[in-house]
mmCIF file with all atom_site columns, C-alpha atoms and ligand atoms in Angstrom:
data_model
loop_
_atom_site.group_PDB
_atom_site.id
_atom_site.type_symbol
_atom_site.label_atom_id
_atom_site.label_alt_id
_atom_site.label_comp_id
_atom_site.label_asym_id
_atom_site.label_entity_id
_atom_site.label_seq_id
_atom_site.pdbx_PDB_ins_code
_atom_site.Cartn_x
_atom_site.Cartn_y
_atom_site.Cartn_z
_atom_site.occupancy
_atom_site.B_iso_or_equiv
_atom_site.pdbx_formal_charge
_atom_site.auth_seq_id
_atom_site.auth_comp_id
_atom_site.auth_asym_id
_atom_site.auth_atom_id
_atom_site.pdbx_PDB_model_num
ATOM   1   C  CA  . MET A 1 1   ? -18.058 1.284   14.150  1.00 0.00 ? 1292 MET A CA  1
ATOM   2   C  CA  . HIS A 1 2   ? -14.579 -0.136  13.690  1.00 0.00 ? 1293 HIS A CA  1
ATOM   3   C  CA  . GLU A 1 3   ? -15.477 -3.536  12.329  1.00 0.00 ? 1294 GLU A CA  1
ATOM   4   C  CA  . ALA A 1 4   ? -12.685 -5.086  10.286  1.00 0.00 ? 1295 ALA A CA  1
ATOM   5   C  CA  . ARG A 1 5   ? -12.838 -4.271  6.572   1.00 0.00 ? 1296 ARG A CA  1
ATOM   6   C  CA  . GLN A 1 6   ? -10.498 -5.783  4.028   1.00 0.00 ? 1297 GLN A CA  1
ATOM   7   C  CA  . VAL A 1 7   ? -12.050 -5.090  0.616   1.00 0.00 ? 1298 VAL A CA  1
ATOM   8   C  CA  . PHE A 1 8   ? -12.176 -1.543  -0.774  1.00 0.00 ? 1299 PHE A CA  1
ATOM   9   C  CA  . THR A 1 9   ? -13.539 -0.362  -4.098  1.00 0.00 ? 1300 THR A CA  1
ATOM   10  C  CA  . GLY A 1 10  ? -12.438 2.922   -5.601  1.00 0.00 ? 1301 GLY A CA  1
ATOM   11  C  CA  . TYR A 1 11  ? -14.452 2.854   -8.848  1.00 0.00 ? 1302 TYR A CA  1
ATOM   12  C  CA  . GLU A 1 12  ? -17.667 1.578   -10.381 1.00 0.00 ? 1303 GLU A CA  1
ATOM   13  C  CA  . ARG A 1 13  ? -16.894 -2.127  -10.759 1.00 0.00 ? 1304 ARG A CA  1
ATOM   14  C  CA  . SER A 1 14  ? -19.337 -2.599  -13.627 1.00 0.00 ? 1305 SER A CA  1
ATOM   15  C  CA  . SER A 1 15  ? -17.059 -0.606  -15.928 1.00 0.00 ? 1306 SER A CA  1
ATOM   16  C  CA  . SER A 1 16  ? -15.121 -2.957  -18.159 1.00 0.00 ? 1307 SER A CA  1
ATOM   17  C  CA  . SER A 1 17  ? -11.459 -3.606  -17.645 1.00 0.00 ? 1308 SER A CA  1
ATOM   18  C  CA  . PRO A 1 18  ? -9.130  -2.530  -20.463 1.00 0.00 ? 1309 PRO A CA  1
ATOM   19  C  CA  . GLY A 1 19  ? -7.078  -5.343  -21.911 1.00 0.00 ? 1310 GLY A CA  1
ATOM   20  C  CA  . ALA A 1 20  ? -4.027  -5.645  -24.125 1.00 0.00 ? 1311 ALA A CA  1
ATOM   21  C  CA  . ALA A 1 21  ? -4.553  -5.072  -27.853 1.00 0.00 ? 1312 ALA A CA  1
ATOM   22  C  CA  . PHE A 1 22  ? -1.693  -7.255  -29.107 1.00 0.00 ? 1313 PHE A CA  1
ATOM   23  C  CA  . CYS A 1 23  ? 0.059   -10.451 -28.048 1.00 0.00 ? 1314 CYS A CA  1
ATOM   24  C  CA  . GLU A 1 24  ? 3.439   -10.055 -26.328 1.00 0.00 ? 1315 GLU A CA  1
ATOM   25  C  CA  . SER A 1 25  ? 4.702   -13.228 -28.036 1.00 0.00 ? 1316 SER A CA  1
ATOM   26  C  CA  . CYS A 1 26  ? 3.556   -13.025 -31.647 1.00 0.00 ? 1317 CYS A CA  1
ATOM   27  C  CA  . GLY A 1 27  ? 1.938   -9.607  -32.053 1.00 0.00 ? 1318 GLY A CA  1
ATOM   28  C  CA  . GLY A 1 28  ? -1.436  -11.185 -32.883 1.00 0.00 ? 1319 GLY A CA  1
ATOM   29  C  CA  . SER A 1 29  ? -4.707  -9.636  -31.801 1.00 0.00 ? 1320 SER A CA  1
ATOM   30  C  CA  . MET A 1 30  ? -5.892  -10.352 -28.277 1.00 0.00 ? 1321 MET A CA  1
ATOM   31  C  CA  . SER A 1 31  ? -9.387  -11.550 -27.455 1.00 0.00 ? 1322 SER A CA  1
ATOM   32  C  CA  . ALA A 1 32  ? -11.833 -9.490  -25.441 1.00 0.00 ? 1323 ALA A CA  1
ATOM   33  C  CA  . VAL A 1 33  ? -11.239 -9.528  -21.686 1.00 0.00 ? 1324 VAL A CA  1
ATOM   34  C  CA  . ASP A 1 34  ? -13.093 -12.339 -19.926 1.00 0.00 ? 1325 ASP A CA  1
ATOM   35  C  CA  . GLY A 1 35  ? -14.884 -12.109 -16.594 1.00 0.00 ? 1326 GLY A CA  1
ATOM   36  C  CA  . ASN A 1 36  ? -11.672 -12.739 -14.647 1.00 0.00 ? 1327 ASN A CA  1
ATOM   37  C  CA  . GLY A 1 37  ? -9.711  -10.123 -16.572 1.00 0.00 ? 1328 GLY A CA  1
ATOM   38  C  CA  . GLY A 1 38  ? -7.933  -12.730 -18.720 1.00 0.00 ? 1329 GLY A CA  1
ATOM   39  C  CA  . GLN A 1 39  ? -7.401  -12.742 -22.491 1.00 0.00 ? 1330 GLN A CA  1
ATOM   40  C  CA  . PHE A 1 40  ? -5.982  -15.059 -25.113 1.00 0.00 ? 1331 PHE A CA  1
ATOM   41  C  CA  . CYS A 1 41  ? -4.141  -14.424 -28.359 1.00 0.00 ? 1332 CYS A CA  1
ATOM   42  C  CA  . THR A 1 42  ? -6.212  -15.110 -31.440 1.00 0.00 ? 1333 THR A CA  1
ATOM   43  C  CA  . GLY A 1 43  ? -2.967  -15.900 -33.288 1.00 0.00 ? 1334 GLY A CA  1
ATOM   44  C  CA  . CYS A 1 44  ? -0.832  -18.221 -31.117 1.00 0.00 ? 1335 CYS A CA  1
ATOM   45  C  CA  . GLY A 1 45  ? -3.390  -18.947 -28.411 1.00 0.00 ? 1336 GLY A CA  1
ATOM   46  C  CA  . ARG A 1 46  ? -1.182  -17.684 -25.593 1.00 0.00 ? 1337 ARG A CA  1
ATOM   47  C  CA  . LYS A 1 47  ? -3.223  -16.995 -22.463 1.00 0.00 ? 1338 LYS A CA  1
ATOM   48  C  CA  . LYS A 1 48  ? -2.682  -13.724 -20.640 1.00 0.00 ? 1339 LYS A CA  1
ATOM   49  C  CA  . TYR A 1 49  ? -3.622  -13.731 -16.977 1.00 0.00 ? 1340 TYR A CA  1
ATOM   50  C  CA  . ARG A 1 50  ? -4.196  -10.603 -14.961 1.00 0.00 ? 1341 ARG A CA  1
ATOM   51  C  CA  . ASN A 1 51  ? -3.711  -10.571 -11.241 1.00 0.00 ? 1342 ASN A CA  1
ATOM   52  C  CA  . PRO A 1 52  ? -3.807  -8.021  -8.448  1.00 0.00 ? 1343 PRO A CA  1
ATOM   53  C  CA  . LEU A 1 53  ? -0.467  -6.341  -7.853  1.00 0.00 ? 1344 LEU A CA  1
ATOM   54  C  CA  . PRO A 1 54  ? 1.213   -7.167  -4.530  1.00 0.00 ? 1345 PRO A CA  1
ATOM   55  C  CA  . ALA A 1 55  ? 1.820   -4.057  -2.480  1.00 0.00 ? 1346 ALA A CA  1
ATOM   56  C  CA  . VAL A 1 56  ? 2.666   -3.048  1.033   1.00 0.00 ? 1347 VAL A CA  1
ATOM   57  C  CA  . SER A 1 57  ? 1.524   -0.112  3.154   1.00 0.00 ? 1348 SER A CA  1
ATOM   58  C  CA  . VAL A 1 58  ? 2.959   0.840   6.515   1.00 0.00 ? 1349 VAL A CA  1
ATOM   59  C  CA  . LEU A 1 59  ? 1.310   2.391   9.537   1.00 0.00 ? 1350 LEU A CA  1
ATOM   60  C  CA  . VAL A 1 60  ? 4.237   4.048   11.297  1.00 0.00 ? 1351 VAL A CA  1
ATOM   61  C  CA  . ALA A 1 61  ? 3.113   4.964   14.800  1.00 0.00 ? 1352 ALA A CA  1
ATOM   62  C  CA  . ARG A 1 62  ? 4.983   7.318   17.123  1.00 0.00 ? 1353 ARG A CA  1
ATOM   63  C  CA  . GLY A 1 63  ? 2.896   7.292   20.294  1.00 0.00 ? 1354 GLY A CA  1
ATOM   64  C  CA  . ALA A 1 64  ? -0.502  8.643   19.201  1.00 0.00 ? 1355 ALA A CA  1
ATOM   65  C  CA  . GLU A 1 65  ? 0.864   10.025  15.939  1.00 0.00 ? 1356 GLU A CA  1
ATOM   66  C  CA  . VAL A 1 66  ? 0.818   8.460   12.501  1.00 0.00 ? 1357 VAL A CA  1
ATOM   67  C  CA  . LEU A 1 67  ? 3.190   9.143   9.617   1.00 0.00 ? 1358 LEU A CA  1
ATOM   68  C  CA  . LEU A 1 68  ? 1.429   10.201  6.404   1.00 0.00 ? 1359 LEU A CA  1
ATOM   69  C  CA  . CYS A 1 69  ? 2.625   11.375  3.042   1.00 0.00 ? 1360 CYS A CA  1
ATOM   70  C  CA  . ARG A 1 70  ? 0.984   13.433  0.337   1.00 0.00 ? 1361 ARG A CA  1
ATOM   71  C  CA  . ARG A 1 71  ? 1.054   11.859  -3.084  1.00 0.00 ? 1362 ARG A CA  1
ATOM   72  C  CA  . LYS A 1 72  ? 2.434   13.882  -5.936  1.00 0.00 ? 1363 LYS A CA  1
ATOM   73  C  CA  . SER A 1 73  ? -0.336  15.252  -8.092  1.00 0.00 ? 1364 SER A CA  1
ATOM   74  C  CA  . GLU A 1 74  ? 0.689   13.215  -11.115 1.00 0.00 ? 1365 GLU A CA  1
ATOM   75  C  CA  . SER A 1 75  ? 0.763   9.947   -9.158  1.00 0.00 ? 1366 SER A CA  1
ATOM   76  C  CA  . LEU A 1 76  ? -1.997  7.477   -8.354  1.00 0.00 ? 1367 LEU A CA  1
ATOM   77  C  CA  . GLY A 1 77  ? -3.807  9.163   -5.486  1.00 0.00 ? 1368 GLY A CA  1
ATOM   78  C  CA  . ASN A 1 78  ? -3.365  12.574  -7.041  1.00 0.00 ? 1369 ASN A CA  1
ATOM   79  C  CA  . GLY A 1 79  ? -2.363  15.037  -4.333  1.00 0.00 ? 1370 GLY A CA  1
ATOM   80  C  CA  . LEU A 1 80  ? -4.183  13.288  -1.487  1.00 0.00 ? 1371 LEU A CA  1
ATOM   81  C  CA  . TRP A 1 81  ? -2.664  11.674  1.592   1.00 0.00 ? 1372 TRP A CA  1
ATOM   82  C  CA  . CYS A 1 82  ? -1.821  8.071   2.372   1.00 0.00 ? 1373 CYS A CA  1
ATOM   83  C  CA  . LEU A 1 83  ? 0.225   5.742   4.474   1.00 0.00 ? 1374 LEU A CA  1
ATOM   84  C  CA  . PRO A 1 84  ? 3.686   5.177   3.000   1.00 0.00 ? 1375 PRO A CA  1
ATOM   85  C  CA  . CYS A 1 85  ? 3.098   2.439   0.445   1.00 0.00 ? 1376 CYS A CA  1
ATOM   86  C  CA  . GLY A 1 86  ? 4.145   0.916   -2.835  1.00 0.00 ? 1377 GLY A CA  1
ATOM   87  C  CA  . TYR A 1 87  ? 4.544   -2.212  -4.885  1.00 0.00 ? 1378 TYR A CA  1
ATOM   88  C  CA  . ILE A 1 88  ? 6.763   -5.023  -3.695  1.00 0.00 ? 1379 ILE A CA  1
ATOM   89  C  CA  . GLU A 1 89  ? 9.780   -5.417  -5.949  1.00 0.00 ? 1380 GLU A CA  1
ATOM   90  C  CA  . HIS A 1 90  ? 10.700  -8.709  -7.538  1.00 0.00 ? 1381 HIS A CA  1
ATOM   91  C  CA  . ASN A 1 91  ? 13.781  -9.410  -5.422  1.00 0.00 ? 1382 ASN A CA  1
ATOM   92  C  CA  . GLU A 1 92  ? 12.581  -8.245  -2.033  1.00 0.00 ? 1383 GLU A CA  1
ATOM   93  C  CA  . ASP A 1 93  ? 10.393  -9.713  0.685   1.00 0.00 ? 1384 ASP A CA  1
ATOM   94  C  CA  . PHE A 1 94  ? 7.377   -7.668  1.773   1.00 0.00 ? 1385 PHE A CA  1
ATOM   95  C  CA  . LEU A 1 95  ? 8.959   -6.649  5.091   1.00 0.00 ? 1386 LEU A CA  1
ATOM   96  C  CA  . THR A 1 96  ? 12.024  -5.228  3.376   1.00 0.00 ? 1387 THR A CA  1
ATOM   97  C  CA  . GLY A 1 97  ? 9.671   -3.597  0.857   1.00 0.00 ? 1388 GLY A CA  1
ATOM   98  C  CA  . GLY A 1 98  ? 7.798   -1.871  3.681   1.00 0.00 ? 1389 GLY A CA  1
ATOM   99  C  CA  . ILE A 1 99  ? 11.001  -0.509  5.221   1.00 0.00 ? 1390 ILE A CA  1
ATOM   100 C  CA  . ARG A 1 100 ? 12.133  0.673   1.779   1.00 0.00 ? 1391 ARG A CA  1
ATOM   101 C  CA  . GLU A 1 101 ? 8.879   2.446   0.945   1.00 0.00 ? 1392 GLU A CA  1
ATOM   102 C  CA  . VAL A 1 102 ? 8.843   4.346   4.239   1.00 0.00 ? 1393 VAL A CA  1
ATOM   103 C  CA  . ARG A 1 103 ? 12.442  5.402   3.692   1.00 0.00 ? 1394 ARG A CA  1
ATOM   104 C  CA  . GLU A 1 104 ? 11.863  6.452   0.075   1.00 0.00 ? 1395 GLU A CA  1
ATOM   105 C  CA  . GLU A 1 105 ? 8.678   8.433   0.709   1.00 0.00 ? 1396 GLU A CA  1
ATOM   106 C  CA  . THR A 1 106 ? 9.450   9.974   4.114   1.00 0.00 ? 1397 THR A CA  1
ATOM   107 C  CA  . GLY A 1 107 ? 13.173  9.586   4.866   1.00 0.00 ? 1398 GLY A CA  1
ATOM   108 C  CA  . ILE A 1 108 ? 12.310  7.798   8.125   1.00 0.00 ? 1399 ILE A CA  1
ATOM   109 C  CA  . GLU A 1 109 ? 14.041  4.538   9.059   1.00 0.00 ? 1400 GLU A CA  1
ATOM   110 C  CA  . VAL A 1 110 ? 11.633  2.112   10.679  1.00 0.00 ? 1401 VAL A CA  1
ATOM   111 C  CA  . GLU A 1 111 ? 11.452  -1.275  12.290  1.00 0.00 ? 1402 GLU A CA  1
ATOM   112 C  CA  . ILE A 1 112 ? 8.459   -3.413  11.298  1.00 0.00 ? 1403 ILE A CA  1
ATOM   113 C  CA  . THR A 1 113 ? 6.719   -4.656  14.450  1.00 0.00 ? 1404 THR A CA  1
ATOM   114 C  CA  . GLY A 1 114 ? 3.620   -6.464  13.199  1.00 0.00 ? 1405 GLY A CA  1
ATOM   115 C  CA  . ILE A 1 115 ? 1.299   -7.401  10.355  1.00 0.00 ? 1406 ILE A CA  1
ATOM   116 C  CA  . LEU A 1 116 ? -1.959  -5.484  10.795  1.00 0.00 ? 1407 LEU A CA  1
ATOM   117 C  CA  . SER A 1 117 ? -4.095  -6.663  7.894   1.00 0.00 ? 1408 SER A CA  1
ATOM   118 C  CA  . VAL A 1 118 ? -4.280  -7.662  4.245   1.00 0.00 ? 1409 VAL A CA  1
ATOM   119 C  CA  . VAL A 1 119 ? -6.464  -5.611  1.926   1.00 0.00 ? 1410 VAL A CA  1
ATOM   120 C  CA  . THR A 1 120 ? -7.903  -5.986  -1.571  1.00 0.00 ? 1411 THR A CA  1
ATOM   121 C  CA  . ASN A 1 121 ? -8.015  -2.569  -3.251  1.00 0.00 ? 1412 ASN A CA  1
ATOM   122 C  CA  . TYR A 1 122 ? -9.956  -2.218  -6.487  1.00 0.00 ? 1413 TYR A CA  1
ATOM   123 C  CA  . LEU A 1 123 ? -8.272  1.099   -7.284  1.00 0.00 ? 1414 LEU A CA  1
ATOM   124 C  CA  . SER A 1 124 ? -9.191  1.532   -10.946 1.00 0.00 ? 1415 SER A CA  1
ATOM   125 C  CA  . PRO A 1 125 ? -10.211 -0.725  -13.843 1.00 0.00 ? 1416 PRO A CA  1
ATOM   126 C  CA  . SER A 1 126 ? -6.542  -1.268  -14.658 1.00 0.00 ? 1417 SER A CA  1
ATOM   127 C  CA  . VAL A 1 127 ? -5.077  -1.422  -11.130 1.00 0.00 ? 1418 VAL A CA  1
ATOM   128 C  CA  . HIS A 1 128 ? -6.163  -3.919  -8.510  1.00 0.00 ? 1419 HIS A CA  1
ATOM   129 C  CA  . SER A 1 129 ? -3.792  -4.409  -5.598  1.00 0.00 ? 1420 SER A CA  1
ATOM   130 C  CA  . LEU A 1 130 ? -3.395  -6.822  -2.713  1.00 0.00 ? 1421 LEU A CA  1
ATOM   131 C  CA  . VAL A 1 131 ? -1.888  -4.845  0.132   1.00 0.00 ? 1422 VAL A CA  1
ATOM   132 C  CA  . VAL A 1 132 ? -0.101  -6.244  3.159   1.00 0.00 ? 1423 VAL A CA  1
ATOM   133 C  CA  . VAL A 1 133 ? -0.569  -3.644  5.885   1.00 0.00 ? 1424 VAL A CA  1
ATOM   134 C  CA  . LEU A 1 134 ? 2.351   -3.464  8.300   1.00 0.00 ? 1425 LEU A CA  1
ATOM   135 C  CA  . LEU A 1 135 ? 2.809   -1.771  11.655  1.00 0.00 ? 1426 LEU A CA  1
ATOM   136 C  CA  . ALA A 1 136 ? 6.152   -0.058  12.251  1.00 0.00 ? 1427 ALA A CA  1
ATOM   137 C  CA  . GLN A 1 137 ? 7.919   2.273   14.620  1.00 0.00 ? 1428 GLN A CA  1
ATOM   138 C  CA  . PRO A 1 138 ? 10.639  4.801   13.837  1.00 0.00 ? 1429 PRO A CA  1
ATOM   139 C  CA  . ILE A 1 139 ? 14.114  3.738   14.886  1.00 0.00 ? 1430 ILE A CA  1
ATOM   140 C  CA  . SER A 1 140 ? 14.934  7.293   15.926  1.00 0.00 ? 1431 SER A CA  1
ATOM   141 C  CA  . GLN A 1 141 ? 12.251  9.494   17.509  1.00 0.00 ? 1432 GLN A CA  1
ATOM   142 C  CA  . GLU A 1 142 ? 13.891  12.786  16.531  1.00 0.00 ? 1433 GLU A CA  1
ATOM   143 C  CA  . VAL A 1 143 ? 14.192  12.582  12.770  1.00 0.00 ? 1434 VAL A CA  1
ATOM   144 C  CA  . GLU A 1 144 ? 11.689  14.746  10.915  1.00 0.00 ? 1435 GLU A CA  1
ATOM   145 C  CA  . PRO A 1 145 ? 10.068  13.273  7.810   1.00 0.00 ? 1436 PRO A CA  1
ATOM   146 C  CA  . VAL A 1 146 ? 10.800  14.651  4.347   1.00 0.00 ? 1437 VAL A CA  1
ATOM   147 C  CA  . GLY A 1 147 ? 8.601   13.837  1.377   1.00 0.00 ? 1438 GLY A CA  1
ATOM   148 C  CA  . ALA A 1 148 ? 10.370  12.259  -1.606  1.00 0.00 ? 1439 ALA A CA  1
ATOM   149 C  CA  . ASP A 1 149 ? 9.803   9.819   -4.454  1.00 0.00 ? 1440 ASP A CA  1
ATOM   150 C  CA  . ASP A 1 150 ? 6.018   9.444   -4.970  1.00 0.00 ? 1441 ASP A CA  1
ATOM   151 C  CA  . ALA A 1 151 ? 5.359   11.843  -2.064  1.00 0.00 ? 1442 ALA A CA  1
ATOM   152 C  CA  . ASP A 1 152 ? 5.959   15.590  -2.050  1.00 0.00 ? 1443 ASP A CA  1
ATOM   153 C  CA  . VAL A 1 153 ? 5.258   16.076  1.675   1.00 0.00 ? 1444 VAL A CA  1
ATOM   154 C  CA  . ALA A 1 154 ? 5.532   13.762  4.692   1.00 0.00 ? 1445 ALA A CA  1
ATOM   155 C  CA  . GLU A 1 155 ? 4.300   14.669  8.175   1.00 0.00 ? 1446 GLU A CA  1
ATOM   156 C  CA  . TRP A 1 156 ? 3.335   13.270  11.545  1.00 0.00 ? 1447 TRP A CA  1
ATOM   157 C  CA  . PHE A 1 157 ? -0.372  13.675  12.349  1.00 0.00 ? 1448 PHE A CA  1
ATOM   158 C  CA  . ALA A 1 158 ? -2.097  13.266  15.717  1.00 0.00 ? 1449 ALA A CA  1
ATOM   159 C  CA  . ALA A 1 159 ? -4.354  10.295  15.096  1.00 0.00 ? 1450 ALA A CA  1
ATOM   160 C  CA  . ASP A 1 160 ? -7.129  11.782  17.264  1.00 0.00 ? 1451 ASP A CA  1
ATOM   161 C  CA  . GLY A 1 161 ? -6.937  15.172  15.518  1.00 0.00 ? 1452 GLY A CA  1
ATOM   162 C  CA  . GLN A 1 162 ? -7.935  16.394  12.090  1.00 0.00 ? 1453 GLN A CA  1
ATOM   163 C  CA  . LEU A 1 163 ? -6.573  13.998  9.496   1.00 0.00 ? 1454 LEU A CA  1
ATOM   164 C  CA  . PRO A 1 164 ? -6.134  15.083  5.875   1.00 0.00 ? 1455 PRO A CA  1
ATOM   165 C  CA  . ALA A 1 165 ? -8.180  13.793  2.934   1.00 0.00 ? 1456 ALA A CA  1
ATOM   166 C  CA  . PHE A 1 166 ? -7.031  10.291  2.037   1.00 0.00 ? 1457 PHE A CA  1
ATOM   167 C  CA  . ALA A 1 167 ? -6.188  8.967   -1.406  1.00 0.00 ? 1458 ALA A CA  1
ATOM   168 C  CA  . PHE A 1 168 ? -7.260  5.456   -0.411  1.00 0.00 ? 1459 PHE A CA  1
ATOM   169 C  CA  . GLU A 1 169 ? -10.291 4.640   1.728   1.00 0.00 ? 1460 GLU A CA  1
ATOM   170 C  CA  . ALA A 1 170 ? -8.458  1.621   3.127   1.00 0.00 ? 1461 ALA A CA  1
ATOM   171 C  CA  . ASP A 1 171 ? -5.841  3.829   4.781   1.00 0.00 ? 1462 ASP A CA  1
ATOM   172 C  CA  . GLN A 1 172 ? -8.387  5.911   6.655   1.00 0.00 ? 1463 GLN A CA  1
ATOM   173 C  CA  . HIS A 1 173 ? -10.114 2.761   7.890   1.00 0.00 ? 1464 HIS A CA  1
ATOM   174 C  CA  . ILE A 1 174 ? -6.847  1.159   8.971   1.00 0.00 ? 1465 ILE A CA  1
ATOM   175 C  CA  . ILE A 1 175 ? -5.714  4.246   10.888  1.00 0.00 ? 1466 ILE A CA  1
ATOM   176 C  CA  . GLU A 1 176 ? -9.060  4.808   12.626  1.00 0.00 ? 1467 GLU A CA  1
ATOM   177 C  CA  . ARG A 1 177 ? -9.389  1.172   13.550  1.00 0.00 ? 1468 ARG A CA  1
ATOM   178 C  CA  . PHE A 1 178 ? -5.833  0.848   14.807  1.00 0.00 ? 1469 PHE A CA  1
ATOM   179 C  CA  . PHE A 1 179 ? -5.911  3.903   17.066  1.00 0.00 ? 1470 PHE A CA  1
ATOM   180 C  CA  . ALA A 1 180 ? -9.416  3.079   18.384  1.00 0.00 ? 1471 ALA A CA  1
ATOM   181 C  CA  . ASN A 1 181 ? -8.241  -0.423  19.172  1.00 0.00 ? 1472 ASN A CA  1
ATOM   182 C  CA  . PRO A 1 182 ? -4.431  -0.607  19.209  1.00 0.00 ? 1473 PRO A CA  1
ATOM   183 C  CA  . PHE A 1 183 ? -2.987  -4.074  18.856  1.00 0.00 ? 1474 PHE A CA  1
ATOM   184 C  CA  . HIS A 1 184 ? 0.394   -5.495  17.988  1.00 0.00 ? 1475 HIS A CA  1
ATOM   185 C  CA  . GLY A 1 185 ? -0.652  -7.356  14.848  1.00 0.00 ? 1476 GLY A CA  1
ATOM   186 C  CA  . ALA A 1 186 ? 0.693   -10.738 13.827  1.00 0.00 ? 1477 ALA A CA  1
ATOM   187 C  CA  . PRO A 1 187 ? 4.350   -11.288 14.738  1.00 0.00 ? 1478 PRO A CA  1
ATOM   188 C  CA  . VAL A 1 188 ? 6.922   -10.670 12.020  1.00 0.00 ? 1479 VAL A CA  1
ATOM   189 C  CA  . ASP A 1 189 ? 10.076  -12.510 10.995  1.00 0.00 ? 1480 ASP A CA  1
ATOM   190 C  CA  . ARG A 1 190 ? 12.714  -10.636 12.974  1.00 0.00 ? 1481 ARG A CA  1
ATOM   191 C  CA  . ARG A 1 191 ? 15.407  -11.356 10.396  1.00 0.00 ? 1482 ARG A CA  1
ATOM   192 C  CA  . PHE A 1 192 ? 13.696  -9.029  7.908   1.00 0.00 ? 1483 PHE A CA  1
ATOM   193 C  CA  . ALA A 1 193 ? 11.906  -6.520  10.133  1.00 0.00 ? 1484 ALA A CA  1
ATOM   194 C  CA  . GLN A 1 194 ? 14.794  -4.180  10.791  1.00 0.00 ? 1485 GLN A CA  1
ATOM   195 C  CA  . LEU A 1 195 ? 17.603  -3.221  8.454   1.00 0.00 ? 1486 LEU A CA  1
ATOM   196 C  CA  . VAL A 1 196 ? 19.367  -0.481  10.423  1.00 0.00 ? 1487 VAL A CA  1
ATOM   197 C  CA  . ARG A 1 197 ? 20.661  -0.986  13.950  1.00 0.00 ? 1488 ARG A CA  1
HETATM 198 ZN ZN1 . LIG B 2 .   ? 0.229   -14.672 -29.850 1.00 0.00 ? 1543 LIG B ZN1 1
#
């Protein structure tokens, strides 16, 4: 029932992927999108590659509770619930990115304790992500979460109780699998796993 899953598809994959209309270098017309999502400029020949976006999501566990946030209705995920998550910024490592996303979306300071999984998410024709899934614990047990940034609400949920509707199938799988079979995940680089002491 809780076999590992690492590839999730949120749309009909046969639909074609939208590409760029014009070249970023010379303004020439771009070719049709090829089977890998790539294009080339019909003017200067510049190749445009498309790759999944690197992201991080964080399962923050407090005993048998999990920290979830509700995505703002105008955001990707449209009013449904998810693990705190987001794209990794250019000048940060993924561990720091995980701590930052939890803080931004819930106000909770966490320590990353393990790497739970890595997931391919085909979210929409224009957004494919590669998500490093981290395990974390709150640094303080007493602080109550507050939704902010891409989230309008953040709450603790009992993992064995009624969970809300999820924006991303991967999150539901990760939560169910983790609490059915808790494990520590792969060890993390301690130098980047905790920012606040
Ligand atoms: Zn060009």
